[in-house]
Amino acid sequence: MSSTPVPGEQFRPASRVAGQKQDVWSIINEAATNSPTQPIINMGQGFFGYNPPKFITDAAKDALDKVDCNQYSPTKGRPRLKKAIAKSYSPLFGREINPETEVTITTGANEGMLSAFMGFIEPGEEVIIFEPFFDQYISNIEMAGGVIRYVPLQPPKNGGTEVSSAGDWTVDMAAVEKALSSKSKMMVLNTPHNPVGKIFSKAELQTIGDFCVKHNLIILSDEVYDRLPFSPFTRIATLSPAIAARTLTVGSAGKNFYCTGWRVGWLIGPANLIHYVAAAHTRICFSSVSPLQEAAAVGFEKAESLGFWEQSRKEMMGKVERFCAVFDELGLPYSKPEGGYFVLANFARVNLPHDYVFPPQVADRPRDYKLAWFLIMELGLAAIPPTEFYTKENMWMAEDWLRFAVCKEDDVLEGAKERLRGLRKYMS
């Protein structure tokens, strides 16, 4: 007679999803839901607090009235969108991009990166990434069976005591060399960087690119914040033909047009690399959302003539400056971003009450988790603890920092600033 299985043990999950700790997003959302201070001002997750421009939303509505836009799109993407991307990016890359062979559309940038890993990484092959990292890189690489080698960006030495530039977070090429092995296959870049806001300099990218050429590595360059640079921005694929021949550049309509829920992304690169990314994408989700691809195409066709790119960049710079004014007021150091819409602020001067009770899922984590929980519960303000984007060995680099997303309406930013002023009584 068979024994009755213990609930939850009858079906064993795959190792790739089993045994994971509660993630930062669920912890922060749970805290926000249970906070006695309501409504919460959420500056944690990087979604926009306002709609896309009208020319984009009108295009989406119009697409829903077209028969073909309600059916499957070609697996590599709608021709109109690929042509619009190629036309928009060709001047930025300094060459003509072939929309048929050098562009593929994906279900968001994240799925595009998963497709790149699935298309090129065999089990046991290694991928080099920089810390802090976008957390989805990790699961995507591990899903493909890849092994991750981490190289931490070095934070500014004075970052805990004075305002610094995100550009002061530096690359240690000796550490990059140390991470290399005979199994290395790919390197992942993120510029402008999440969460730091760093734009890798041309010199840094040249050194990294030459390194990848020398050691025959594929470069996956996550450039989803490419339309929000506040400092000179170089694309690694433009530095030399040898570097371009191994570079896949990732983009996002969600980041470009304020519509993160649309899940429209793309990769640009050499035809021989794009071919295999598209092959993996076909097996992951076959095709991406048709009407929103069509709307994104209209976005690219109209953005330049309407002055949207420059307007978007200036507005985001203004939001960064508006929000960071409260840190200047409080005397809290922060890392001034060179691009994107995240700000890292240092809370080393904030003294958490010694007798404050934290729940178990926070109590055993680094100080930034406690800071985030405290801000939510006591001030009604949500931010993200950046140690989530580090390996355990390097979490110490970020335990006094919190990440804020400033892509919100100005009145929300002002409300967040007012709540942060409540920290004065906890500061030394």
Coordinates of C-alpha atoms in Angstrom, one line a residue, residues 28 49 56 61 78 103 113 135 204 212 232 259 325 343 356 367 402 407:
I28 CA 8.7 45.4 -0.9
G49 CA 3.8 57.0 -13.2
I56 CA 1.8 56.4 -29.2
K61 CA -5.9 52.2 -30.4
R78 CA 6.5 43.1 -37.8
V103 CA 17.0 43.3 -36.2
M113 CA 18.2 38.7 -23.5
D135 CA 18.5 40.7 -11.3
E204 CA 36.1 51.9 -20.8
C212 CA 36.3 40.6 -25.8
P232 CA 28.0 61.6 -23.7
C259 CA 5.0 51.8 -21.6
A325 CA 17.2 68.4 -4.0
V343 CA 19.0 57.4 -8.2
Y356 CA 12.9 48.2 16.0
R367 CA 21.1 46.8 6.3
L402 CA 18.7 52.7 -1.6
C407 CA 10.0 58.3 -13.5

